Amino acid sequence: MIVGLTGGIGSGKTTVAKMFANFKNVAVYIADVEAKKLMNSSEKIKSALIKTFGDQAYKNNTLNRSFIANIVFKNPEKLTVLNAIVHPEVKKHFQEFVLLNQKASYILYENAILFETKNNLFCDIILVVSAPLKTRIERIILRDNTTEAEIINRMKNQWLEDKKILQSNYIIESLSLEKTQNQVNNIHKILTKKSC
Ligand code: ATP
């Protein structure tokens, strides 16, 4: 069983994914982390990025993130090209992960843009992590030392939370860590019953 976990920037997805990772026999895949790793390890991605963005895309054989981020933030078409290069490779990598983790009770797949990339289609159940917009912005300002305008700009590439909630099976409220942990425990109980 594949359980999709999504939520907007700063909603608390990674915090929730870590709670699930503490359960025995749950295999957790964080799409963003794996995408970052693949951008440095996959020869296919590397050559496509160099072809699209030039030699400066890599510095000392490591992805030049700030160089690429600068281009795609200003140019949505380039962002589409970047996604078209990276997303299919992450998808393949995830499929291998699923095969390797057949014995897990379930696989938790975390992706901020689960619906936007249509990756919800291969999930059996979807969980959305929810927090008020104001809280999310405050969290990211603290975590990333960034500005409100920059965060709102990043949010433009994501669906609004309400739209995600409408298409999800469970909502995990991320306001206090204790309450969030309780909700995660309850959902895990339900999921392990369903996957028996
Ligand atoms: P992003 O999409 O930007 O990676 P995210 O949705 O994965 O963000 P996290 O990184 O999990 O969000 O959390 C953002 C910040 O909010 C972190 O600093 C985290 O400690 C804090 N936080 C997360 N969940 C809670 C919670 N339930 N209660 C209080 N603080 C929280």
mmCIF file of C-alpha atoms and ligand atoms in Angstrom:
data_model
loop_
_atom_site.group_PDB
_atom_site.id
_atom_site.type_symbol
_atom_site.label_atom_id
_atom_site.label_comp_id
_atom_site.label_asym_id
_atom_site.label_seq_id
_atom_site.Cartn_x
_atom_site.Cartn_y
_atom_site.Cartn_z
ATOM 1 C CA MET A 1 0.000 0.000 0.000
ATOM 2 C CA ILE A 2 1.308 3.436 -0.926
ATOM 3 C CA VAL A 3 0.323 6.297 1.372
ATOM 4 C CA GLY A 4 0.862 9.754 -0.100
ATOM 5 C CA LEU A 5 1.771 12.538 2.306
ATOM 6 C CA THR A 6 1.444 16.101 1.133
ATOM 7 C CA GLY A 7 0.950 19.670 2.344
ATOM 8 C CA GLY A 8 2.152 23.133 1.417
ATOM 9 C CA ILE A 9 5.444 24.824 2.271
ATOM 10 C CA GLY A 10 5.928 24.931 6.030
ATOM 11 C CA SER A 11 2.855 22.822 6.778
ATOM 12 C CA GLY A 12 5.001 20.340 8.705
ATOM 13 C CA LYS A 13 5.171 17.436 6.225
ATOM 14 C CA THR A 14 8.765 16.477 6.975
ATOM 15 C CA THR A 15 8.079 16.585 10.715
ATOM 16 C CA VAL A 16 5.091 14.261 10.174
ATOM 17 C CA ALA A 17 7.112 11.981 7.844
ATOM 18 C CA LYS A 18 9.727 11.605 10.618
ATOM 19 C CA MET A 19 6.968 10.550 13.037
ATOM 20 C CA PHE A 20 5.900 7.823 10.601
ATOM 21 C CA ALA A 21 9.532 6.774 10.111
ATOM 22 C CA ASN A 22 9.692 5.932 13.839
ATOM 23 C CA PHE A 23 7.174 3.122 13.369
ATOM 24 C CA LYS A 24 8.610 -0.301 12.682
ATOM 25 C CA ASN A 25 7.994 -1.536 9.163
ATOM 26 C CA VAL A 26 6.994 1.744 7.515
ATOM 27 C CA ALA A 27 9.205 2.630 4.545
ATOM 28 C CA VAL A 28 9.441 6.410 4.109
ATOM 29 C CA TYR A 29 10.389 8.072 0.824
ATOM 30 C CA ILE A 30 10.902 11.852 0.825
ATOM 31 C CA ALA A 31 10.652 12.860 -2.848
ATOM 32 C CA ASP A 32 12.449 16.183 -2.458
ATOM 33 C CA VAL A 33 15.455 14.649 -0.665
ATOM 34 C CA GLU A 34 15.731 11.838 -3.210
ATOM 35 C CA ALA A 35 15.400 14.307 -6.113
ATOM 36 C CA LYS A 36 18.301 16.336 -4.697
ATOM 37 C CA LYS A 37 20.438 13.189 -4.396
ATOM 38 C CA LEU A 38 19.563 12.038 -7.914
ATOM 39 C CA MET A 39 20.492 15.420 -9.378
ATOM 40 C CA ASN A 40 24.041 14.691 -8.246
ATOM 41 C CA SER A 41 24.198 10.972 -8.941
ATOM 42 C CA SER A 42 22.184 10.298 -12.116
ATOM 43 C CA GLU A 43 24.248 10.689 -15.289
ATOM 44 C CA LYS A 44 21.018 11.007 -17.276
ATOM 45 C CA ILE A 45 19.854 14.009 -15.208
ATOM 46 C CA LYS A 46 23.327 15.561 -15.180
ATOM 47 C CA SER A 47 23.759 15.502 -18.955
ATOM 48 C CA ALA A 48 20.212 16.815 -19.552
ATOM 49 C CA LEU A 49 20.723 19.681 -17.075
ATOM 50 C CA ILE A 50 24.067 20.638 -18.625
ATOM 51 C CA LYS A 51 22.452 20.576 -22.067
ATOM 52 C CA THR A 52 19.624 22.850 -20.849
ATOM 53 C CA PHE A 53 21.426 25.213 -18.468
ATOM 54 C CA GLY A 54 25.045 25.002 -19.650
ATOM 55 C CA ASP A 55 28.270 23.834 -17.952
ATOM 56 C CA GLN A 56 27.639 26.104 -14.982
ATOM 57 C CA ALA A 57 24.804 23.777 -13.918
ATOM 58 C CA TYR A 58 27.480 21.771 -12.040
ATOM 59 C CA LYS A 59 30.441 23.014 -10.046
ATOM 60 C CA ASN A 60 33.100 20.434 -9.080
ATOM 61 C CA ASN A 61 30.701 17.732 -10.215
ATOM 62 C CA THR A 62 28.052 18.978 -7.741
ATOM 63 C CA LEU A 63 24.770 20.626 -8.730
ATOM 64 C CA ASN A 64 25.071 24.416 -8.731
ATOM 65 C CA ARG A 65 21.722 24.922 -6.995
ATOM 66 C CA SER A 66 21.834 28.706 -6.690
ATOM 67 C CA PHE A 67 22.680 29.090 -10.393
ATOM 68 C CA ILE A 68 19.733 26.914 -11.456
ATOM 69 C CA ALA A 69 17.357 28.385 -8.835
ATOM 70 C CA ASN A 70 18.114 31.885 -10.105
ATOM 71 C CA ILE A 71 17.175 30.914 -13.645
ATOM 72 C CA VAL A 72 13.998 28.965 -12.873
ATOM 73 C CA PHE A 73 12.590 31.484 -10.402
ATOM 74 C CA LYS A 74 12.628 34.096 -13.119
ATOM 75 C CA ASN A 75 11.553 31.811 -15.937
ATOM 76 C CA PRO A 76 8.573 29.439 -15.417
ATOM 77 C CA GLU A 77 9.242 27.734 -18.763
ATOM 78 C CA LYS A 78 12.701 26.717 -17.563
ATOM 79 C CA LEU A 79 11.112 25.414 -14.364
ATOM 80 C CA THR A 80 8.848 23.204 -16.489
ATOM 81 C CA VAL A 81 11.912 21.899 -18.360
ATOM 82 C CA LEU A 82 13.756 21.253 -15.081
ATOM 83 C CA ASN A 83 10.756 19.324 -13.724
ATOM 84 C CA ALA A 84 10.422 17.354 -16.961
ATOM 85 C CA ILE A 85 14.051 16.232 -16.568
ATOM 86 C CA VAL A 86 13.993 15.424 -12.861
ATOM 87 C CA HIS A 87 10.473 14.143 -12.091
ATOM 88 C CA PRO A 88 10.436 11.063 -14.373
ATOM 89 C CA GLU A 89 13.769 9.906 -12.900
ATOM 90 C CA VAL A 90 12.483 10.348 -9.342
ATOM 91 C CA LYS A 91 9.377 8.392 -10.305
ATOM 92 C CA LYS A 92 11.525 5.510 -11.614
ATOM 93 C CA HIS A 93 13.678 5.627 -8.497
ATOM 94 C CA PHE A 94 10.545 5.495 -6.327
ATOM 95 C CA GLN A 95 9.254 2.469 -8.258
ATOM 96 C CA GLU A 96 12.540 0.680 -7.451
ATOM 97 C CA PHE A 97 12.114 1.713 -3.789
ATOM 98 C CA VAL A 98 8.616 0.176 -3.781
ATOM 99 C CA LEU A 99 9.963 -3.109 -5.153
ATOM 100 C CA LEU A 100 12.728 -3.158 -2.542
ATOM 101 C CA ASN A 101 10.248 -2.528 0.291
ATOM 102 C CA GLN A 102 7.558 -5.066 -0.480
ATOM 103 C CA LYS A 103 7.671 -6.348 3.085
ATOM 104 C CA ALA A 104 6.852 -2.993 4.704
ATOM 105 C CA SER A 105 3.368 -2.571 6.221
ATOM 106 C CA TYR A 106 3.021 0.380 3.883
ATOM 107 C CA ILE A 107 5.135 2.906 2.025
ATOM 108 C CA LEU A 108 4.835 6.556 2.966
ATOM 109 C CA TYR A 109 5.567 8.809 -0.007
ATOM 110 C CA GLU A 110 6.104 12.464 0.930
ATOM 111 C CA ASN A 111 5.788 15.035 -1.822
ATOM 112 C CA ALA A 112 4.877 18.721 -1.438
ATOM 113 C CA ILE A 113 3.489 18.749 -4.968
ATOM 114 C CA LEU A 114 1.832 15.314 -4.940
ATOM 115 C CA PHE A 115 -1.366 16.498 -6.659
ATOM 116 C CA GLU A 116 0.323 19.079 -8.872
ATOM 117 C CA THR A 117 2.551 16.342 -10.380
ATOM 118 C CA LYS A 118 -0.349 13.832 -10.534
ATOM 119 C CA ASN A 119 1.636 11.456 -8.329
ATOM 120 C CA ASN A 120 -1.527 11.122 -6.213
ATOM 121 C CA LEU A 121 -2.695 8.713 -8.903
ATOM 122 C CA PHE A 122 -0.422 5.897 -7.696
ATOM 123 C CA CYS A 123 -1.314 6.390 -4.005
ATOM 124 C CA ASP A 124 -3.898 4.214 -2.268
ATOM 125 C CA ILE A 125 -4.518 6.695 0.555
ATOM 126 C CA ILE A 126 -3.625 10.381 0.834
ATOM 127 C CA LEU A 127 -2.762 12.325 3.968
ATOM 128 C CA VAL A 128 -2.547 16.108 3.956
ATOM 129 C CA VAL A 129 -0.725 18.093 6.611
ATOM 130 C CA SER A 130 -2.495 21.324 7.437
ATOM 131 C CA ALA A 131 -1.554 24.506 9.271
ATOM 132 C CA PRO A 132 -2.841 28.099 8.975
ATOM 133 C CA LEU A 133 -1.145 30.104 6.246
ATOM 134 C CA LYS A 134 0.164 32.646 8.761
ATOM 135 C CA THR A 135 1.782 29.877 10.862
ATOM 136 C CA ARG A 136 3.366 28.323 7.778
ATOM 137 C CA ILE A 137 4.874 31.647 6.721
ATOM 138 C CA GLU A 138 6.199 32.324 10.241
ATOM 139 C CA ARG A 139 7.781 28.840 10.400
ATOM 140 C CA ILE A 140 9.580 29.217 7.083
ATOM 141 C CA ILE A 141 10.850 32.716 7.901
ATOM 142 C CA LEU A 142 12.382 31.217 11.065
ATOM 143 C CA ARG A 143 13.685 28.051 9.400
ATOM 144 C CA ASP A 144 15.087 29.456 6.147
ATOM 145 C CA ASN A 145 15.852 33.053 7.152
ATOM 146 C CA THR A 146 13.836 34.250 4.154
ATOM 147 C CA THR A 147 11.202 36.921 3.488
ATOM 148 C CA GLU A 148 7.398 36.712 3.341
ATOM 149 C CA ALA A 149 7.430 37.854 -0.308
ATOM 150 C CA GLU A 150 9.855 35.063 -1.237
ATOM 151 C CA ILE A 151 7.678 32.432 0.494
ATOM 152 C CA ILE A 152 4.505 33.691 -1.211
ATOM 153 C CA ASN A 153 6.354 33.454 -4.510
ATOM 154 C CA ARG A 154 7.282 29.825 -3.789
ATOM 155 C CA MET A 155 3.650 29.100 -2.826
ATOM 156 C CA LYS A 156 2.488 30.206 -6.282
ATOM 157 C CA ASN A 157 3.747 26.894 -7.700
ATOM 158 C CA GLN A 158 1.594 24.925 -5.275
ATOM 159 C CA TRP A 159 -2.136 24.295 -5.009
ATOM 160 C CA LEU A 160 -4.029 26.017 -2.210
ATOM 161 C CA GLU A 161 -4.408 23.871 0.905
ATOM 162 C CA ASP A 162 -8.233 23.697 0.613
ATOM 163 C CA LYS A 163 -7.992 22.068 -2.798
ATOM 164 C CA LYS A 164 -5.590 19.427 -1.431
ATOM 165 C CA ILE A 165 -7.835 18.773 1.572
ATOM 166 C CA LEU A 166 -10.813 18.081 -0.698
ATOM 167 C CA GLN A 167 -8.912 15.251 -2.396
ATOM 168 C CA SER A 168 -7.293 13.695 0.670
ATOM 169 C CA ASN A 169 -8.444 10.880 2.932
ATOM 170 C CA TYR A 170 -7.076 12.212 6.214
ATOM 171 C CA ILE A 171 -6.089 15.673 7.448
ATOM 172 C CA ILE A 172 -3.250 15.919 9.964
ATOM 173 C CA GLU A 173 -3.330 19.217 11.802
ATOM 174 C CA SER A 174 0.125 20.508 12.531
ATOM 175 C CA LEU A 175 -0.237 23.013 15.334
ATOM 176 C CA SER A 176 1.230 21.343 18.401
ATOM 177 C CA LEU A 177 3.703 18.481 18.121
ATOM 178 C CA GLU A 178 1.839 16.442 20.755
ATOM 179 C CA LYS A 179 -1.536 16.651 18.999
ATOM 180 C CA THR A 180 0.101 15.931 15.651
ATOM 181 C CA GLN A 181 1.821 12.846 17.103
ATOM 182 C CA ASN A 182 -1.540 11.591 18.443
ATOM 183 C CA GLN A 183 -3.157 11.982 15.047
ATOM 184 C CA VAL A 184 -0.236 10.190 13.391
ATOM 185 C CA ASN A 185 -0.559 7.316 15.900
ATOM 186 C CA ASN A 186 -4.282 6.972 15.148
ATOM 187 C CA ILE A 187 -3.789 7.012 11.389
ATOM 188 C CA HIS A 188 -0.970 4.456 11.660
ATOM 189 C CA LYS A 189 -3.319 2.156 13.592
ATOM 190 C CA ILE A 190 -5.943 2.452 10.858
ATOM 191 C CA LEU A 191 -3.406 1.969 8.066
ATOM 192 C CA THR A 192 -1.856 -1.140 9.583
ATOM 193 C CA LYS A 193 -5.301 -2.664 9.977
ATOM 194 C CA LYS A 194 -6.124 -1.871 6.356
ATOM 195 C CA SER A 195 -2.893 -3.327 5.038
ATOM 196 C CA CYS A 196 -3.303 -6.693 6.826
HETATM 197 P P1 ATP B 1 8.855 22.463 3.376
HETATM 198 O O1 ATP B 1 7.792 22.096 2.395
HETATM 199 O O2 ATP B 1 9.228 23.881 3.265
HETATM 200 O O3 ATP B 1 10.040 21.555 3.335
HETATM 201 P P2 ATP B 1 7.537 21.093 5.568
HETATM 202 O O4 ATP B 1 6.076 21.072 5.245
HETATM 203 O O5 ATP B 1 8.285 19.825 5.322
HETATM 204 O O6 ATP B 1 8.228 22.321 4.853
HETATM 205 P P3 ATP B 1 8.685 21.059 8.203
HETATM 206 O O7 ATP B 1 10.076 21.254 7.709
HETATM 207 O O8 ATP B 1 8.293 19.731 8.734
HETATM 208 O O9 ATP B 1 7.641 21.529 7.073
HETATM 209 O O10 ATP B 1 8.321 22.132 9.319
HETATM 210 C C1 ATP B 1 8.582 23.518 9.147
HETATM 211 C C2 ATP B 1 8.921 24.131 10.506
HETATM 212 O O11 ATP B 1 7.773 24.078 11.363
HETATM 213 C C3 ATP B 1 10.027 23.373 11.222
HETATM 214 O O12 ATP B 1 10.923 24.293 11.774
HETATM 215 C C4 ATP B 1 9.301 22.564 12.292
HETATM 216 O O13 ATP B 1 10.081 22.401 13.441
HETATM 217 C C5 ATP B 1 8.052 23.380 12.584
HETATM 218 N N1 ATP B 1 6.913 22.474 12.872
HETATM 219 C C6 ATP B 1 6.528 21.463 12.084
HETATM 220 N N2 ATP B 1 5.459 20.815 12.599
HETATM 221 C C7 ATP B 1 5.160 21.439 13.756
HETATM 222 C C8 ATP B 1 4.139 21.252 14.752
HETATM 223 N N3 ATP B 1 3.231 20.279 14.683
HETATM 224 N N4 ATP B 1 4.129 22.092 15.795
HETATM 225 C C9 ATP B 1 5.029 23.075 15.882
HETATM 226 N N5 ATP B 1 6.032 23.313 14.975
HETATM 227 C C10 ATP B 1 6.088 22.509 13.930
#
